[in-house]
Amino acid sequence: MEPMPWRDRVRGEDALLQQLNGLVTDAANRRAEALLEGVADLGTVADVARDLGLSWNAVDKAIKKYERRKADSTTTT
């Protein structure tokens, strides 16, 4: 059996990376939605961060990044 040509391997890996990036984005969106539910439940980003043992900044960044992605997707469709 002949090895796959390098160009085909690169194309295959590019396709896999694109698929994985989509999965990561989907997971980040679901996580941010859960964090927003936590904010609605507990009251503040700081309370959610404390409850999860995360930094306030990490929770805030995740939510803001999600909100930017969401705003970008609504303005382009």
JSON list of N, CA and C in Angstrom, two decimals:
[
{"chain": "A", "resi": 1, "resn": "MET", "atom": "N", "xyz": [0.84, -1.18, 0.00]},
{"chain": "A", "resi": 1, "resn": "MET", "atom": "CA", "xyz": [0.00, 0.00, 0.00]},
{"chain": "A", "resi": 1, "resn": "MET", "atom": "C", "xyz": [0.89, 1.25, 0.00]},
{"chain": "A", "resi": 2, "resn": "GLU", "atom": "N", "xyz": [0.60, 2.14, -0.93]},
{"chain": "A", "resi": 2, "resn": "GLU", "atom": "CA", "xyz": [1.38, 3.37, -1.05]},
{"chain": "A", "resi": 2, "resn": "GLU", "atom": "C", "xyz": [0.97, 4.38, 0.01]},
{"chain": "A", "resi": 3, "resn": "PRO", "atom": "N", "xyz": [1.95, 5.08, 0.58]},
{"chain": "A", "resi": 3, "resn": "PRO", "atom": "CA", "xyz": [1.57, 6.13, 1.55]},
{"chain": "A", "resi": 3, "resn": "PRO", "atom": "C", "xyz": [0.80, 7.25, 0.84]},
{"chain": "A", "resi": 4, "resn": "MET", "atom": "N", "xyz": [-0.03, 7.89, 1.60]},
{"chain": "A", "resi": 4, "resn": "MET", "atom": "CA", "xyz": [-0.84, 8.99, 1.08]},
{"chain": "A", "resi": 4, "resn": "MET", "atom": "C", "xyz": [0.08, 10.17, 0.74]},
{"chain": "A", "resi": 5, "resn": "PRO", "atom": "N", "xyz": [-0.12, 10.80, -0.42]},
{"chain": "A", "resi": 5, "resn": "PRO", "atom": "CA", "xyz": [0.71, 11.96, -0.77]},
{"chain": "A", "resi": 5, "resn": "PRO", "atom": "C", "xyz": [0.58, 13.07, 0.27]},
{"chain": "A", "resi": 6, "resn": "TRP", "atom": "N", "xyz": [1.65, 13.82, 0.43]},
{"chain": "A", "resi": 6, "resn": "TRP", "atom": "CA", "xyz": [1.67, 14.83, 1.49]},
{"chain": "A", "resi": 6, "resn": "TRP", "atom": "C", "xyz": [0.59, 15.89, 1.30]},
{"chain": "A", "resi": 7, "resn": "ARG", "atom": "N", "xyz": [0.27, 16.26, 0.07]},
{"chain": "A", "resi": 7, "resn": "ARG", "atom": "CA", "xyz": [-0.78, 17.27, -0.15]},
{"chain": "A", "resi": 7, "resn": "ARG", "atom": "C", "xyz": [-2.13, 16.77, 0.36]},
{"chain": "A", "resi": 8, "resn": "ASP", "atom": "N", "xyz": [-2.42, 15.52, 0.12]},
{"chain": "A", "resi": 8, "resn": "ASP", "atom": "CA", "xyz": [-3.67, 14.93, 0.61]},
{"chain": "A", "resi": 8, "resn": "ASP", "atom": "C", "xyz": [-3.69, 14.86, 2.13]},
{"chain": "A", "resi": 9, "resn": "ARG", "atom": "N", "xyz": [-2.52, 14.55, 2.71]},
{"chain": "A", "resi": 9, "resn": "ARG", "atom": "CA", "xyz": [-2.46, 14.51, 4.18]},
{"chain": "A", "resi": 9, "resn": "ARG", "atom": "C", "xyz": [-2.70, 15.90, 4.77]},
{"chain": "A", "resi": 10, "resn": "VAL", "atom": "N", "xyz": [-2.11, 16.93, 4.14]},
{"chain": "A", "resi": 10, "resn": "VAL", "atom": "CA", "xyz": [-2.31, 18.30, 4.63]},
{"chain": "A", "resi": 10, "resn": "VAL", "atom": "C", "xyz": [-3.78, 18.68, 4.52]},
{"chain": "A", "resi": 11, "resn": "ARG", "atom": "N", "xyz": [-4.42, 18.37, 3.39]},
{"chain": "A", "resi": 11, "resn": "ARG", "atom": "CA", "xyz": [-5.85, 18.68, 3.22]},
{"chain": "A", "resi": 11, "resn": "ARG", "atom": "C", "xyz": [-6.70, 17.96, 4.27]},
{"chain": "A", "resi": 12, "resn": "GLY", "atom": "N", "xyz": [-6.36, 16.71, 4.52]},
{"chain": "A", "resi": 12, "resn": "GLY", "atom": "CA", "xyz": [-7.10, 15.94, 5.53]},
{"chain": "A", "resi": 12, "resn": "GLY", "atom": "C", "xyz": [-6.96, 16.52, 6.92]},
{"chain": "A", "resi": 13, "resn": "GLU", "atom": "N", "xyz": [-5.74, 16.93, 7.26]},
{"chain": "A", "resi": 13, "resn": "GLU", "atom": "CA", "xyz": [-5.51, 17.53, 8.58]},
{"chain": "A", "resi": 13, "resn": "GLU", "atom": "C", "xyz": [-6.17, 18.89, 8.69]},
{"chain": "A", "resi": 14, "resn": "ASP", "atom": "N", "xyz": [-6.16, 19.66, 7.60]},
{"chain": "A", "resi": 14, "resn": "ASP", "atom": "CA", "xyz": [-6.86, 20.95, 7.61]},
{"chain": "A", "resi": 14, "resn": "ASP", "atom": "C", "xyz": [-8.35, 20.76, 7.86]},
{"chain": "A", "resi": 15, "resn": "ALA", "atom": "N", "xyz": [-8.93, 19.75, 7.21]},
{"chain": "A", "resi": 15, "resn": "ALA", "atom": "CA", "xyz": [-10.35, 19.47, 7.41]},
{"chain": "A", "resi": 15, "resn": "ALA", "atom": "C", "xyz": [-10.62, 19.07, 8.86]},
{"chain": "A", "resi": 16, "resn": "LEU", "atom": "N", "xyz": [-9.74, 18.25, 9.43]},
{"chain": "A", "resi": 16, "resn": "LEU", "atom": "CA", "xyz": [-9.90, 17.85, 10.82]},
{"chain": "A", "resi": 16, "resn": "LEU", "atom": "C", "xyz": [-9.78, 19.04, 11.76]},
{"chain": "A", "resi": 17, "resn": "LEU", "atom": "N", "xyz": [-8.80, 19.92, 11.52]},
{"chain": "A", "resi": 17, "resn": "LEU", "atom": "CA", "xyz": [-8.66, 21.12, 12.35]},
{"chain": "A", "resi": 17, "resn": "LEU", "atom": "C", "xyz": [-9.89, 22.01, 12.28]},
{"chain": "A", "resi": 18, "resn": "GLN", "atom": "N", "xyz": [-10.45, 22.14, 11.10]},
{"chain": "A", "resi": 18, "resn": "GLN", "atom": "CA", "xyz": [-11.66, 22.96, 10.95]},
{"chain": "A", "resi": 18, "resn": "GLN", "atom": "C", "xyz": [-12.81, 22.35, 11.75]},
{"chain": "A", "resi": 19, "resn": "GLN", "atom": "N", "xyz": [-12.94, 21.05, 11.67]},
{"chain": "A", "resi": 19, "resn": "GLN", "atom": "CA", "xyz": [-13.99, 20.36, 12.43]},
{"chain": "A", "resi": 19, "resn": "GLN", "atom": "C", "xyz": [-13.78, 20.53, 13.94]},
{"chain": "A", "resi": 20, "resn": "LEU", "atom": "N", "xyz": [-12.55, 20.35, 14.38]},
{"chain": "A", "resi": 20, "resn": "LEU", "atom": "CA", "xyz": [-12.25, 20.48, 15.81]},
{"chain": "A", "resi": 20, "resn": "LEU", "atom": "C", "xyz": [-12.47, 21.90, 16.30]},
{"chain": "A", "resi": 21, "resn": "ASN", "atom": "N", "xyz": [-12.09, 22.89, 15.50]},
{"chain": "A", "resi": 21, "resn": "ASN", "atom": "CA", "xyz": [-12.33, 24.29, 15.88]},
{"chain": "A", "resi": 21, "resn": "ASN", "atom": "C", "xyz": [-13.82, 24.57, 16.05]},
{"chain": "A", "resi": 22, "resn": "GLY", "atom": "N", "xyz": [-14.63, 23.99, 15.19]},
{"chain": "A", "resi": 22, "resn": "GLY", "atom": "CA", "xyz": [-16.07, 24.13, 15.31]},
{"chain": "A", "resi": 22, "resn": "GLY", "atom": "C", "xyz": [-16.59, 23.52, 16.60]},
{"chain": "A", "resi": 23, "resn": "LEU", "atom": "N", "xyz": [-16.06, 22.35, 16.95]},
{"chain": "A", "resi": 23, "resn": "LEU", "atom": "CA", "xyz": [-16.47, 21.69, 18.20]},
{"chain": "A", "resi": 23, "resn": "LEU", "atom": "C", "xyz": [-16.05, 22.50, 19.42]},
{"chain": "A", "resi": 24, "resn": "VAL", "atom": "N", "xyz": [-14.85, 23.08, 19.37]},
{"chain": "A", "resi": 24, "resn": "VAL", "atom": "CA", "xyz": [-14.38, 23.91, 20.49]},
{"chain": "A", "resi": 24, "resn": "VAL", "atom": "C", "xyz": [-15.26, 25.14, 20.65]},
{"chain": "A", "resi": 25, "resn": "THR", "atom": "N", "xyz": [-15.61, 25.77, 19.54]},
{"chain": "A", "resi": 25, "resn": "THR", "atom": "CA", "xyz": [-16.47, 26.95, 19.59]},
{"chain": "A", "resi": 25, "resn": "THR", "atom": "C", "xyz": [-17.84, 26.59, 20.16]},
{"chain": "A", "resi": 26, "resn": "ASP", "atom": "N", "xyz": [-18.39, 25.46, 19.73]},
{"chain": "A", "resi": 26, "resn": "ASP", "atom": "CA", "xyz": [-19.69, 25.03, 20.25]},
{"chain": "A", "resi": 26, "resn": "ASP", "atom": "C", "xyz": [-19.62, 24.79, 21.76]},
{"chain": "A", "resi": 27, "resn": "ALA", "atom": "N", "xyz": [-18.56, 24.13, 22.22]},
{"chain": "A", "resi": 27, "resn": "ALA", "atom": "CA", "xyz": [-18.40, 23.86, 23.65]},
{"chain": "A", "resi": 27, "resn": "ALA", "atom": "C", "xyz": [-18.23, 25.16, 24.43]},
{"chain": "A", "resi": 28, "resn": "ALA", "atom": "N", "xyz": [-17.46, 26.10, 23.90]},
{"chain": "A", "resi": 28, "resn": "ALA", "atom": "CA", "xyz": [-17.26, 27.38, 24.57]},
{"chain": "A", "resi": 28, "resn": "ALA", "atom": "C", "xyz": [-18.58, 28.15, 24.67]},
{"chain": "A", "resi": 29, "resn": "ASN", "atom": "N", "xyz": [-19.39, 28.07, 23.63]},
{"chain": "A", "resi": 29, "resn": "ASN", "atom": "CA", "xyz": [-20.70, 28.73, 23.66]},
{"chain": "A", "resi": 29, "resn": "ASN", "atom": "C", "xyz": [-21.59, 28.12, 24.73]},
{"chain": "A", "resi": 30, "resn": "ARG", "atom": "N", "xyz": [-21.64, 26.79, 24.78]},
{"chain": "A", "resi": 30, "resn": "ARG", "atom": "CA", "xyz": [-22.47, 26.14, 25.80]},
{"chain": "A", "resi": 30, "resn": "ARG", "atom": "C", "xyz": [-21.98, 26.46, 27.21]},
{"chain": "A", "resi": 31, "resn": "ARG", "atom": "N", "xyz": [-20.67, 26.51, 27.39]},
{"chain": "A", "resi": 31, "resn": "ARG", "atom": "CA", "xyz": [-20.09, 26.84, 28.70]},
{"chain": "A", "resi": 31, "resn": "ARG", "atom": "C", "xyz": [-20.47, 28.26, 29.10]},
{"chain": "A", "resi": 32, "resn": "ALA", "atom": "N", "xyz": [-20.36, 29.19, 28.16]},
{"chain": "A", "resi": 32, "resn": "ALA", "atom": "CA", "xyz": [-20.70, 30.58, 28.46]},
{"chain": "A", "resi": 32, "resn": "ALA", "atom": "C", "xyz": [-22.18, 30.72, 28.79]},
{"chain": "A", "resi": 33, "resn": "GLU", "atom": "N", "xyz": [-23.03, 29.99, 28.08]},
{"chain": "A", "resi": 33, "resn": "GLU", "atom": "CA", "xyz": [-24.46, 30.03, 28.40]},
{"chain": "A", "resi": 33, "resn": "GLU", "atom": "C", "xyz": [-24.70, 29.51, 29.81]},
{"chain": "A", "resi": 34, "resn": "ALA", "atom": "N", "xyz": [-23.98, 28.47, 30.21]},
{"chain": "A", "resi": 34, "resn": "ALA", "atom": "CA", "xyz": [-24.11, 27.96, 31.58]},
{"chain": "A", "resi": 34, "resn": "ALA", "atom": "C", "xyz": [-23.60, 28.99, 32.59]},
{"chain": "A", "resi": 35, "resn": "LEU", "atom": "N", "xyz": [-22.50, 29.66, 32.25]},
{"chain": "A", "resi": 35, "resn": "LEU", "atom": "CA", "xyz": [-22.00, 30.70, 33.15]},
{"chain": "A", "resi": 35, "resn": "LEU", "atom": "C", "xyz": [-23.01, 31.83, 33.29]},
{"chain": "A", "resi": 36, "resn": "LEU", "atom": "N", "xyz": [-23.67, 32.19, 32.20]},
{"chain": "A", "resi": 36, "resn": "LEU", "atom": "CA", "xyz": [-24.71, 33.22, 32.29]},
{"chain": "A", "resi": 36, "resn": "LEU", "atom": "C", "xyz": [-25.87, 32.76, 33.15]},
{"chain": "A", "resi": 37, "resn": "GLU", "atom": "N", "xyz": [-26.22, 31.49, 33.07]},
{"chain": "A", "resi": 37, "resn": "GLU", "atom": "CA", "xyz": [-27.26, 30.96, 33.97]},
{"chain": "A", "resi": 37, "resn": "GLU", "atom": "C", "xyz": [-26.80, 31.07, 35.42]},
{"chain": "A", "resi": 38, "resn": "GLY", "atom": "N", "xyz": [-25.52, 30.82, 35.64]},
{"chain": "A", "resi": 38, "resn": "GLY", "atom": "CA", "xyz": [-24.97, 30.96, 36.99]},
{"chain": "A", "resi": 38, "resn": "GLY", "atom": "C", "xyz": [-25.06, 32.38, 37.49]},
{"chain": "A", "resi": 39, "resn": "VAL", "atom": "N", "xyz": [-24.78, 33.33, 36.62]},
{"chain": "A", "resi": 39, "resn": "VAL", "atom": "CA", "xyz": [-24.89, 34.75, 37.00]},
{"chain": "A", "resi": 39, "resn": "VAL", "atom": "C", "xyz": [-26.34, 35.08, 37.34]},
{"chain": "A", "resi": 40, "resn": "ALA", "atom": "N", "xyz": [-27.28, 34.56, 36.54]},
{"chain": "A", "resi": 40, "resn": "ALA", "atom": "CA", "xyz": [-28.70, 34.81, 36.82]},
{"chain": "A", "resi": 40, "resn": "ALA", "atom": "C", "xyz": [-29.09, 34.18, 38.16]},
{"chain": "A", "resi": 41, "resn": "ASP", "atom": "N", "xyz": [-28.51, 33.03, 38.46]},
{"chain": "A", "resi": 41, "resn": "ASP", "atom": "CA", "xyz": [-28.85, 32.31, 39.70]},
{"chain": "A", "resi": 41, "resn": "ASP", "atom": "C", "xyz": [-28.18, 32.94, 40.92]},
{"chain": "A", "resi": 42, "resn": "LEU", "atom": "N", "xyz": [-26.89, 33.25, 40.81]},
{"chain": "A", "resi": 42, "resn": "LEU", "atom": "CA", "xyz": [-26.14, 33.72, 41.97]},
{"chain": "A", "resi": 42, "resn": "LEU", "atom": "C", "xyz": [-26.05, 35.23, 42.08]},
{"chain": "A", "resi": 43, "resn": "GLY", "atom": "N", "xyz": [-26.24, 35.94, 40.97]},
{"chain": "A", "resi": 43, "resn": "GLY", "atom": "CA", "xyz": [-26.28, 37.39, 41.04]},
{"chain": "A", "resi": 43, "resn": "GLY", "atom": "C", "xyz": [-25.15, 38.13, 40.38]},
{"chain": "A", "resi": 44, "resn": "THR", "atom": "N", "xyz": [-23.91, 37.63, 40.48]},
{"chain": "A", "resi": 44, "resn": "THR", "atom": "CA", "xyz": [-22.79, 38.35, 39.89]},
{"chain": "A", "resi": 44, "resn": "THR", "atom": "C", "xyz": [-21.78, 37.37, 39.29]},
{"chain": "A", "resi": 45, "resn": "VAL", "atom": "N", "xyz": [-20.95, 37.92, 38.41]},
{"chain": "A", "resi": 45, "resn": "VAL", "atom": "CA", "xyz": [-19.86, 37.13, 37.83]},
{"chain": "A", "resi": 45, "resn": "VAL", "atom": "C", "xyz": [-18.91, 36.68, 38.94]},
{"chain": "A", "resi": 46, "resn": "ALA", "atom": "N", "xyz": [-18.65, 37.55, 39.88]},
{"chain": "A", "resi": 46, "resn": "ALA", "atom": "CA", "xyz": [-17.75, 37.22, 40.98]},
{"chain": "A", "resi": 46, "resn": "ALA", "atom": "C", "xyz": [-18.28, 36.06, 41.81]},
{"chain": "A", "resi": 47, "resn": "ASP", "atom": "N", "xyz": [-19.58, 36.04, 42.04]},
{"chain": "A", "resi": 47, "resn": "ASP", "atom": "CA", "xyz": [-20.17, 34.93, 42.81]},
{"chain": "A", "resi": 47, "resn": "ASP", "atom": "C", "xyz": [-20.04, 33.61, 42.06]},
{"chain": "A", "resi": 48, "resn": "VAL", "atom": "N", "xyz": [-20.24, 33.65, 40.75]},
{"chain": "A", "resi": 48, "resn": "VAL", "atom": "CA", "xyz": [-20.09, 32.43, 39.94]},
{"chain": "A", "resi": 48, "resn": "VAL", "atom": "C", "xyz": [-18.64, 31.97, 39.98]},
{"chain": "A", "resi": 49, "resn": "ALA", "atom": "N", "xyz": [-17.72, 32.89, 39.82]},
{"chain": "A", "resi": 49, "resn": "ALA", "atom": "CA", "xyz": [-16.30, 32.55, 39.84]},
{"chain": "A", "resi": 49, "resn": "ALA", "atom": "C", "xyz": [-15.92, 31.92, 41.17]},
{"chain": "A", "resi": 50, "resn": "ARG", "atom": "N", "xyz": [-16.36, 32.52, 42.26]},
{"chain": "A", "resi": 50, "resn": "ARG", "atom": "CA", "xyz": [-16.08, 31.98, 43.59]},
{"chain": "A", "resi": 50, "resn": "ARG", "atom": "C", "xyz": [-16.64, 30.57, 43.74]},
{"chain": "A", "resi": 51, "resn": "ASP", "atom": "N", "xyz": [-17.88, 30.39, 43.28]},
{"chain": "A", "resi": 51, "resn": "ASP", "atom": "CA", "xyz": [-18.53, 29.09, 43.41]},
{"chain": "A", "resi": 51, "resn": "ASP", "atom": "C", "xyz": [-17.79, 28.00, 42.64]},
{"chain": "A", "resi": 52, "resn": "LEU", "atom": "N", "xyz": [-17.25, 28.36, 41.47]},
{"chain": "A", "resi": 52, "resn": "LEU", "atom": "CA", "xyz": [-16.56, 27.38, 40.63]},
{"chain": "A", "resi": 52, "resn": "LEU", "atom": "C", "xyz": [-15.05, 27.29, 40.89]},
{"chain": "A", "resi": 53, "resn": "GLY", "atom": "N", "xyz": [-14.55, 28.18, 41.73]},
{"chain": "A", "resi": 53, "resn": "GLY", "atom": "CA", "xyz": [-13.11, 28.19, 42.01]},
{"chain": "A", "resi": 53, "resn": "GLY", "atom": "C", "xyz": [-12.30, 28.73, 40.84]},
{"chain": "A", "resi": 54, "resn": "LEU", "atom": "N", "xyz": [-12.91, 29.65, 40.08]},
{"chain": "A", "resi": 54, "resn": "LEU", "atom": "CA", "xyz": [-12.24, 30.28, 38.95]},
{"chain": "A", "resi": 54, "resn": "LEU", "atom": "C", "xyz": [-11.99, 31.74, 39.27]},
{"chain": "A", "resi": 55, "resn": "SER", "atom": "N", "xyz": [-11.15, 32.36, 38.45]},
{"chain": "A", "resi": 55, "resn": "SER", "atom": "CA", "xyz": [-10.94, 33.80, 38.64]},
{"chain": "A", "resi": 55, "resn": "SER", "atom": "C", "xyz": [-12.13, 34.56, 38.05]},
{"chain": "A", "resi": 56, "resn": "TRP", "atom": "N", "xyz": [-12.39, 35.70, 38.62]},
{"chain": "A", "resi": 56, "resn": "TRP", "atom": "CA", "xyz": [-13.46, 36.56, 38.12]},
{"chain": "A", "resi": 56, "resn": "TRP", "atom": "C", "xyz": [-13.18, 36.90, 36.66]},
{"chain": "A", "resi": 57, "resn": "ASN", "atom": "N", "xyz": [-11.92, 37.17, 36.37]},
{"chain": "A", "resi": 57, "resn": "ASN", "atom": "CA", "xyz": [-11.53, 37.56, 35.02]},
{"chain": "A", "resi": 57, "resn": "ASN", "atom": "C", "xyz": [-11.82, 36.45, 34.00]},
{"chain": "A", "resi": 58, "resn": "ALA", "atom": "N", "xyz": [-11.57, 35.21, 34.35]},
{"chain": "A", "resi": 58, "resn": "ALA", "atom": "CA", "xyz": [-11.79, 34.08, 33.43]},
{"chain": "A", "resi": 58, "resn": "ALA", "atom": "C", "xyz": [-13.27, 33.95, 33.09]},
{"chain": "A", "resi": 59, "resn": "VAL", "atom": "N", "xyz": [-14.12, 34.08, 34.09]},
{"chain": "A", "resi": 59, "resn": "VAL", "atom": "CA", "xyz": [-15.57, 33.98, 33.86]},
{"chain": "A", "resi": 59, "resn": "VAL", "atom": "C", "xyz": [-16.05, 35.15, 33.02]},
{"chain": "A", "resi": 60, "resn": "ASP", "atom": "N", "xyz": [-15.61, 36.33, 33.37]},
{"chain": "A", "resi": 60, "resn": "ASP", "atom": "CA", "xyz": [-16.01, 37.53, 32.63]},
{"chain": "A", "resi": 60, "resn": "ASP", "atom": "C", "xyz": [-15.56, 37.47, 31.17]},
{"chain": "A", "resi": 61, "resn": "LYS", "atom": "N", "xyz": [-14.33, 37.04, 30.94]},
{"chain": "A", "resi": 61, "resn": "LYS", "atom": "CA", "xyz": [-13.81, 36.93, 29.57]},
{"chain": "A", "resi": 61, "resn": "LYS", "atom": "C", "xyz": [-14.61, 35.93, 28.75]},
{"chain": "A", "resi": 62, "resn": "ALA", "atom": "N", "xyz": [-14.93, 34.78, 29.34]},
{"chain": "A", "resi": 62, "resn": "ALA", "atom": "CA", "xyz": [-15.69, 33.75, 28.62]},
{"chain": "A", "resi": 62, "resn": "ALA", "atom": "C", "xyz": [-17.06, 34.28, 28.21]},
{"chain": "A", "resi": 63, "resn": "ILE", "atom": "N", "xyz": [-17.71, 34.99, 29.11]},
{"chain": "A", "resi": 63, "resn": "ILE", "atom": "CA", "xyz": [-19.03, 35.54, 28.82]},
{"chain": "A", "resi": 63, "resn": "ILE", "atom": "C", "xyz": [-18.94, 36.62, 27.74]},
{"chain": "A", "resi": 64, "resn": "LYS", "atom": "N", "xyz": [-17.98, 37.52, 27.86]},
{"chain": "A", "resi": 64, "resn": "LYS", "atom": "CA", "xyz": [-17.84, 38.60, 26.89]},
{"chain": "A", "resi": 64, "resn": "LYS", "atom": "C", "xyz": [-17.49, 38.06, 25.50]},
{"chain": "A", "resi": 65, "resn": "LYS", "atom": "N", "xyz": [-16.62, 37.07, 25.45]},
{"chain": "A", "resi": 65, "resn": "LYS", "atom": "CA", "xyz": [-16.26, 36.48, 24.16]},
{"chain": "A", "resi": 65, "resn": "LYS", "atom": "C", "xyz": [-17.48, 35.84, 23.51]},
{"chain": "A", "resi": 66, "resn": "TYR", "atom": "N", "xyz": [-18.29, 35.17, 24.30]},
{"chain": "A", "resi": 66, "resn": "TYR", "atom": "CA", "xyz": [-19.53, 34.56, 23.80]},
{"chain": "A", "resi": 66, "resn": "TYR", "atom": "C", "xyz": [-20.48, 35.64, 23.28]},
{"chain": "A", "resi": 67, "resn": "GLU", "atom": "N", "xyz": [-20.63, 36.70, 24.04]},
{"chain": "A", "resi": 67, "resn": "GLU", "atom": "CA", "xyz": [-21.54, 37.78, 23.63]},
{"chain": "A", "resi": 67, "resn": "GLU", "atom": "C", "xyz": [-21.07, 38.44, 22.34]},
{"chain": "A", "resi": 68, "resn": "ARG", "atom": "N", "xyz": [-19.74, 38.58, 22.17]},
{"chain": "A", "resi": 68, "resn": "ARG", "atom": "CA", "xyz": [-19.22, 39.14, 20.91]},
{"chain": "A", "resi": 68, "resn": "ARG", "atom": "C", "xyz": [-19.51, 38.20, 19.74]},
{"chain": "A", "resi": 69, "resn": "ARG", "atom": "N", "xyz": [-19.27, 36.90, 19.94]},
{"chain": "A", "resi": 69, "resn": "ARG", "atom": "CA", "xyz": [-19.55, 35.93, 18.87]},
{"chain": "A", "resi": 69, "resn": "ARG", "atom": "C", "xyz": [-21.02, 35.94, 18.51]},
{"chain": "A", "resi": 70, "resn": "LYS", "atom": "N", "xyz": [-21.86, 36.02, 19.52]},
{"chain": "A", "resi": 70, "resn": "LYS", "atom": "CA", "xyz": [-23.30, 36.03, 19.29]},
{"chain": "A", "resi": 70, "resn": "LYS", "atom": "C", "xyz": [-23.72, 37.29, 18.53]},
{"chain": "A", "resi": 71, "resn": "ALA", "atom": "N", "xyz": [-23.17, 38.43, 18.92]},
{"chain": "A", "resi": 71, "resn": "ALA", "atom": "CA", "xyz": [-23.49, 39.69, 18.23]},
{"chain": "A", "resi": 71, "resn": "ALA", "atom": "C", "xyz": [-22.98, 39.66, 16.80]},
{"chain": "A", "resi": 72, "resn": "ASP", "atom": "N", "xyz": [-21.80, 39.12, 16.59]},
{"chain": "A", "resi": 72, "resn": "ASP", "atom": "CA", "xyz": [-21.25, 39.02, 15.23]},
{"chain": "A", "resi": 72, "resn": "ASP", "atom": "C", "xyz": [-22.11, 38.11, 14.36]},
{"chain": "A", "resi": 73, "resn": "SER", "atom": "N", "xyz": [-22.61, 37.04, 14.91]},
{"chain": "A", "resi": 73, "resn": "SER", "atom": "CA", "xyz": [-23.41, 36.10, 14.11]},
{"chain": "A", "resi": 73, "resn": "SER", "atom": "C", "xyz": [-24.77, 36.68, 13.77]},
{"chain": "A", "resi": 74, "resn": "THR", "atom": "N", "xyz": [-25.32, 37.54, 14.61]},
{"chain": "A", "resi": 74, "resn": "THR", "atom": "CA", "xyz": [-26.62, 38.13, 14.32]},
{"chain": "A", "resi": 74, "resn": "THR", "atom": "C", "xyz": [-26.51, 39.28, 13.33]},
{"chain": "A", "resi": 75, "resn": "THR", "atom": "N", "xyz": [-25.35, 39.92, 13.27]},
{"chain": "A", "resi": 75, "resn": "THR", "atom": "CA", "xyz": [-25.20, 41.03, 12.33]},
{"chain": "A", "resi": 75, "resn": "THR", "atom": "C", "xyz": [-24.81, 40.54, 10.94]},
{"chain": "A", "resi": 76, "resn": "THR", "atom": "N", "xyz": [-24.28, 39.33, 10.83]},
{"chain": "A", "resi": 76, "resn": "THR", "atom": "CA", "xyz": [-23.87, 38.82, 9.52]},
{"chain": "A", "resi": 76, "resn": "THR", "atom": "C", "xyz": [-24.92, 37.97, 8.86]},
{"chain": "A", "resi": 77, "resn": "THR", "atom": "N", "xyz": [-25.97, 37.61, 9.57]},
{"chain": "A", "resi": 77, "resn": "THR", "atom": "CA", "xyz": [-27.02, 36.78, 8.95]},
{"chain": "A", "resi": 77, "resn": "THR", "atom": "C", "xyz": [-28.21, 37.59, 8.53]}
]
